[in-house]
């Protein structure tokens, strides 16, 4: 029999812990009687376990102790050939030279459990911080985009103001009051008669279905002339129209997509006379 291989198999540790079957415990007992090396290893394992317990303050459960001593009492009786000693009966200190995992596998298990718990805790904390950081970045991105849009709008308004101030523009207010289509509609026409430049500023116009457009008309001696399409969504900004040399009034109607050659009078939205 290869005694060293048997000692290294781990059965002796399980025997001391009381985790072997009845047949396996009987086998260990008989081999311990026959081979002093096995008995010596059993003594060392028992001493190592009890030393570990004393150092860590963790005592074996009553169930484990009961299993260990019942196994020895049942299999060995009072046989002088197999003797187990406890730290209370030892007077001298011995140096235990068993393999490290035999003495510390229990401690390693505890450390592994604690490490797993700590890893889970910090993983949860990291995920929480990562989510908040991502949300903050998204919020900053939205704010930056809004700021850029405000900057563009400001620059456009500044340019448009300079345009109005540089010319001799007359404001012609057009309203929907008295008309059936949109009574709350309000649009301003800015007309420089000298340069014939025309701009439209939408204050309030309802949205249209995709197949329709708002069209601006200059009404003069030759009748209404279409001078451009008006974007209802582009509010409070100047939309440049076609040049107009003379006009007594301006009007906006709803026309099919792309505009018409003559206005649809039943869909007149706003009207404003030139003073």
Coordinates of C-alpha atoms in Angstrom, one line a residue:
X1 CA 0.0 0.0 0.0
X2 CA 1.2 3.5 -0.9
X3 CA 0.9 5.1 2.6
X4 CA 1.9 8.6 1.5
X5 CA -0.6 8.6 -1.4
X6 CA -3.3 7.6 1.1
X7 CA -2.3 10.4 3.5
X8 CA -2.4 12.9 0.7
X9 CA -5.8 11.8 -0.5
X10 CA -7.6 14.0 2.1
X11 CA -9.5 11.2 3.7
X12 CA -7.8 11.7 7.0
X13 CA -9.0 15.3 7.2
X14 CA -12.6 14.3 6.4
X15 CA -12.3 11.6 9.1
X16 CA -11.3 14.1 11.8
X17 CA -14.2 16.3 10.6
X18 CA -16.6 13.4 10.8
X19 CA -17.6 13.6 7.2
X20 CA -16.8 10.1 6.0
X21 CA -19.3 7.2 5.6
X22 CA -19.4 4.4 8.1
X23 CA -17.4 2.1 5.7
X24 CA -14.8 4.8 5.1
X25 CA -14.4 5.6 8.8
X26 CA -13.9 1.9 9.5
X27 CA -11.2 1.8 6.8
X28 CA -9.3 4.7 8.3
X29 CA -9.5 3.1 11.8
X30 CA -8.1 -0.2 10.6
X31 CA -5.3 1.4 8.6
X32 CA -4.4 3.6 11.6
X33 CA -4.0 0.5 13.7
X34 CA -1.9 -1.1 11.0
X35 CA 0.3 1.8 10.0
X36 CA 1.9 4.1 12.6
X37 CA 2.4 6.8 9.9
X38 CA -1.3 7.1 9.4
X39 CA -1.9 7.3 13.1
X40 CA 0.8 10.0 13.4
X41 CA -0.8 12.0 10.5
X42 CA -4.2 11.8 12.3
X43 CA -2.6 13.2 15.4
X44 CA -1.1 16.1 13.5
X45 CA -4.3 16.9 11.6
X46 CA -6.3 17.0 14.8
X47 CA -3.8 19.2 16.5
X48 CA -3.7 21.5 13.5
X49 CA -7.5 22.0 13.5
X50 CA -7.6 22.7 17.2
X51 CA -4.7 25.1 17.0
X52 CA -6.5 27.0 14.2
X53 CA -9.7 27.1 16.2
X54 CA -7.9 28.4 19.3
X55 CA -6.1 31.1 17.2
X56 CA -9.2 32.4 15.4
X57 CA -11.6 32.0 18.4
X58 CA -13.9 29.7 16.3
X59 CA -14.8 26.5 18.1
X60 CA -16.0 23.4 16.3
X61 CA -19.7 22.9 16.6
X62 CA -21.0 20.4 19.1
X63 CA -22.2 18.3 16.2
X64 CA -18.7 18.0 14.6
X65 CA -17.1 17.2 18.0
X66 CA -19.7 14.5 18.6
X67 CA -19.1 13.0 15.2
X68 CA -15.3 12.9 15.7
X69 CA -15.3 11.4 19.2
X70 CA -18.1 8.9 18.4
X71 CA -16.1 7.7 15.4
X72 CA -13.1 7.1 17.6
X73 CA -15.0 5.6 20.5
X74 CA -16.9 3.3 18.2
X75 CA -14.0 2.1 16.1
X76 CA -11.1 2.0 18.6
X77 CA -12.6 1.6 22.0
X78 CA -9.8 1.6 24.5
X79 CA -7.2 0.3 22.1
X80 CA -3.7 1.6 23.1
X81 CA -2.6 1.6 19.5
X82 CA -4.7 4.6 18.4
X83 CA -4.6 7.6 20.7
X84 CA -5.9 11.1 19.9
X85 CA -4.8 14.0 22.0
X86 CA -6.3 17.5 22.4
X87 CA -4.5 20.8 23.1
X88 CA -5.7 20.6 26.8
X89 CA -3.7 17.3 27.3
X90 CA -0.6 18.6 25.5
X91 CA 2.2 20.0 27.7
X92 CA 4.9 20.6 25.0
X93 CA 4.5 22.6 21.8
X94 CA 4.9 20.7 18.5
X95 CA 5.7 22.0 15.1
X96 CA 3.1 20.8 12.6
X97 CA 4.5 20.2 9.1
X98 CA 1.4 19.2 7.2
X99 CA 0.5 20.7 3.8
X100 CA -0.7 24.4 4.1
X101 CA -4.1 23.8 2.6
X102 CA -4.9 21.2 5.3
X103 CA -4.7 23.8 8.1
X104 CA -6.0 26.8 6.3
X105 CA -8.7 25.7 3.8
X106 CA -11.4 26.8 6.2
X107 CA -9.9 30.2 6.6
X108 CA -9.5 30.5 2.9
X109 CA -13.2 29.7 2.4
X110 CA -14.2 32.5 4.8
X111 CA -11.9 35.0 3.1
X112 CA -13.3 34.0 -0.3
X113 CA -16.9 34.6 1.0
X114 CA -15.9 38.0 2.4
X115 CA -14.1 39.0 -0.7
X116 CA -17.1 38.0 -2.8
X117 CA -19.3 40.2 -0.6
X118 CA -17.0 43.1 -0.8
X119 CA -16.7 42.7 -4.6
X120 CA -20.5 42.7 -5.0
X121 CA -20.8 45.8 -2.8
X122 CA -18.2 47.8 -4.7
X123 CA -19.7 46.6 -8.0
X124 CA -23.1 48.0 -7.0
X125 CA -21.5 51.2 -5.9
X126 CA -19.6 51.5 -9.2
X127 CA -22.7 50.9 -11.3
X128 CA -24.6 53.5 -9.3
X129 CA -21.9 56.1 -9.8
X130 CA -21.5 55.2 -13.4
X131 CA -25.2 55.7 -14.1
X132 CA -25.2 59.1 -12.3
X133 CA -22.1 60.1 -14.2
X134 CA -23.7 59.1 -17.5
X135 CA -26.9 61.0 -16.7
X136 CA -24.8 64.1 -15.8
X137 CA -22.9 63.9 -19.1
X138 CA -26.2 63.6 -21.0
X139 CA -27.7 66.5 -19.1
X140 CA -24.5 68.6 -19.9
X141 CA -24.8 67.6 -23.6
X142 CA -28.4 68.8 -23.7
X143 CA -27.5 72.1 -22.0
X144 CA -24.6 72.6 -24.4
X145 CA -26.9 72.0 -27.4
X146 CA -29.5 74.4 -26.0
X147 CA -26.8 77.0 -25.3
X148 CA -25.5 76.7 -28.9
X149 CA -29.0 77.1 -30.2
X150 CA -29.6 80.2 -28.1
X151 CA -26.3 81.6 -29.4
X152 CA -27.3 80.9 -33.0
X153 CA -30.7 82.5 -32.4
X154 CA -29.1 85.6 -30.8
X155 CA -26.7 86.0 -33.7
X156 CA -29.5 85.7 -36.2
X157 CA -31.6 88.2 -34.3
X158 CA -28.7 90.6 -34.1
X159 CA -28.1 90.3 -37.8
X160 CA -31.8 90.8 -38.5
X161 CA -31.9 93.9 -36.3
X162 CA -28.9 95.3 -38.1
X163 CA -30.7 94.7 -41.4
X164 CA -33.8 96.6 -40.2
X165 CA -31.8 99.4 -38.8
X166 CA -29.6 99.7 -41.9
X167 CA -32.7 100.2 -44.1
X168 CA -35.8 102.3 -44.1
X169 CA -38.3 99.6 -43.3
X170 CA -41.9 100.1 -42.6
X171 CA -43.8 97.7 -40.4
X172 CA -47.2 96.5 -41.8
X173 CA -49.0 94.4 -39.2
X174 CA -51.3 91.7 -40.5
X175 CA -54.0 90.1 -38.3
X176 CA -56.7 87.5 -38.5
X177 CA -59.3 89.6 -36.7
X178 CA -62.5 89.7 -38.8
X179 CA -61.5 86.8 -40.9
X180 CA -62.9 83.2 -40.6
X181 CA -59.7 81.1 -40.8
X182 CA -57.5 82.1 -37.8
X183 CA -58.8 85.0 -35.7
X184 CA -55.7 85.0 -33.5
X185 CA -53.2 84.9 -36.4
X186 CA -50.6 87.7 -36.3
X187 CA -47.8 88.4 -38.8
X188 CA -45.7 91.5 -39.5
X189 CA -44.4 92.5 -42.9
X190 CA -41.3 94.7 -43.0
X191 CA -41.0 96.6 -46.3
X192 CA -38.3 99.0 -47.5
X193 CA -39.9 100.9 -50.4
X194 CA -36.5 102.4 -51.5
X195 CA -34.7 99.0 -51.8
X196 CA -37.9 97.1 -52.4
X197 CA -36.8 94.6 -49.7
X198 CA -39.6 92.6 -48.0
X199 CA -39.3 90.5 -44.8
X200 CA -41.9 88.6 -42.9
X201 CA -42.0 88.0 -39.1
X202 CA -44.4 85.3 -37.8
X203 CA -45.9 86.0 -34.4
X204 CA -48.7 83.4 -34.5
X205 CA -49.8 81.0 -37.2
X206 CA -51.3 77.6 -36.8
X207 CA -49.5 74.6 -38.2
X208 CA -50.7 73.2 -41.5
X209 CA -51.1 69.7 -42.9
X210 CA -48.2 68.6 -45.1
X211 CA -50.1 69.2 -48.4
X212 CA -50.6 72.9 -47.7
X213 CA -48.4 76.1 -47.4
X214 CA -48.9 79.7 -46.3
X215 CA -48.3 82.1 -49.2
X216 CA -47.6 85.9 -49.0
X217 CA -49.3 88.2 -51.5
X218 CA -48.5 91.8 -52.4
X219 CA -51.7 93.5 -53.5
X220 CA -51.1 96.5 -55.9
X221 CA -52.7 98.0 -59.0
X222 CA -52.1 94.9 -61.0
X223 CA -53.8 92.7 -58.3
X224 CA -52.3 90.2 -55.9
X225 CA -48.8 88.9 -56.7
X226 CA -47.3 85.9 -54.8
X227 CA -43.9 86.9 -53.3
X228 CA -43.0 83.8 -51.3
X229 CA -44.0 81.0 -49.0
X230 CA -44.1 81.6 -45.2
X231 CA -42.8 79.1 -42.7
X232 CA -45.2 79.1 -39.7
X233 CA -42.7 77.4 -37.4
X234 CA -40.0 80.0 -37.9
X235 CA -41.4 82.5 -35.4
X236 CA -40.0 85.8 -34.4
X237 CA -37.4 85.8 -37.1
X238 CA -37.1 87.6 -40.5
X239 CA -38.0 85.5 -43.5
X240 CA -36.9 87.3 -46.7
X241 CA -39.5 87.4 -49.5
X242 CA -39.3 88.6 -53.1
X243 CA -38.8 92.3 -53.9
X244 CA -41.9 94.5 -54.1
X245 CA -41.9 97.9 -55.9
X246 CA -45.4 99.0 -54.9
X247 CA -48.2 97.6 -52.9
X248 CA -51.3 98.9 -51.1
X249 CA -51.7 95.8 -48.9
X250 CA -50.2 92.5 -48.0
X251 CA -52.1 89.2 -47.3
X252 CA -51.4 85.6 -46.5
X253 CA -53.6 82.7 -47.7
X254 CA -53.5 78.9 -47.4
X255 CA -52.5 77.3 -50.7
X256 CA -51.7 73.8 -52.0
X257 CA -48.1 72.7 -51.4
X258 CA -45.7 74.9 -53.3
X259 CA -48.1 77.9 -53.7
X260 CA -50.5 79.1 -56.3
X261 CA -50.5 81.7 -59.1
X262 CA -53.6 83.4 -57.7
X263 CA -54.8 83.5 -54.1
X264 CA -57.5 81.3 -52.6
X265 CA -59.6 84.1 -51.1
X266 CA -61.8 81.8 -49.0
X267 CA -58.7 80.7 -47.2
X268 CA -57.5 84.2 -46.4
X269 CA -55.7 84.1 -43.1
X270 CA -54.3 87.6 -42.4
X271 CA -54.6 91.0 -44.2
X272 CA -52.7 94.3 -43.6
X273 CA -53.0 97.6 -45.4
X274 CA -50.0 99.8 -46.1
X275 CA -50.3 103.2 -44.5

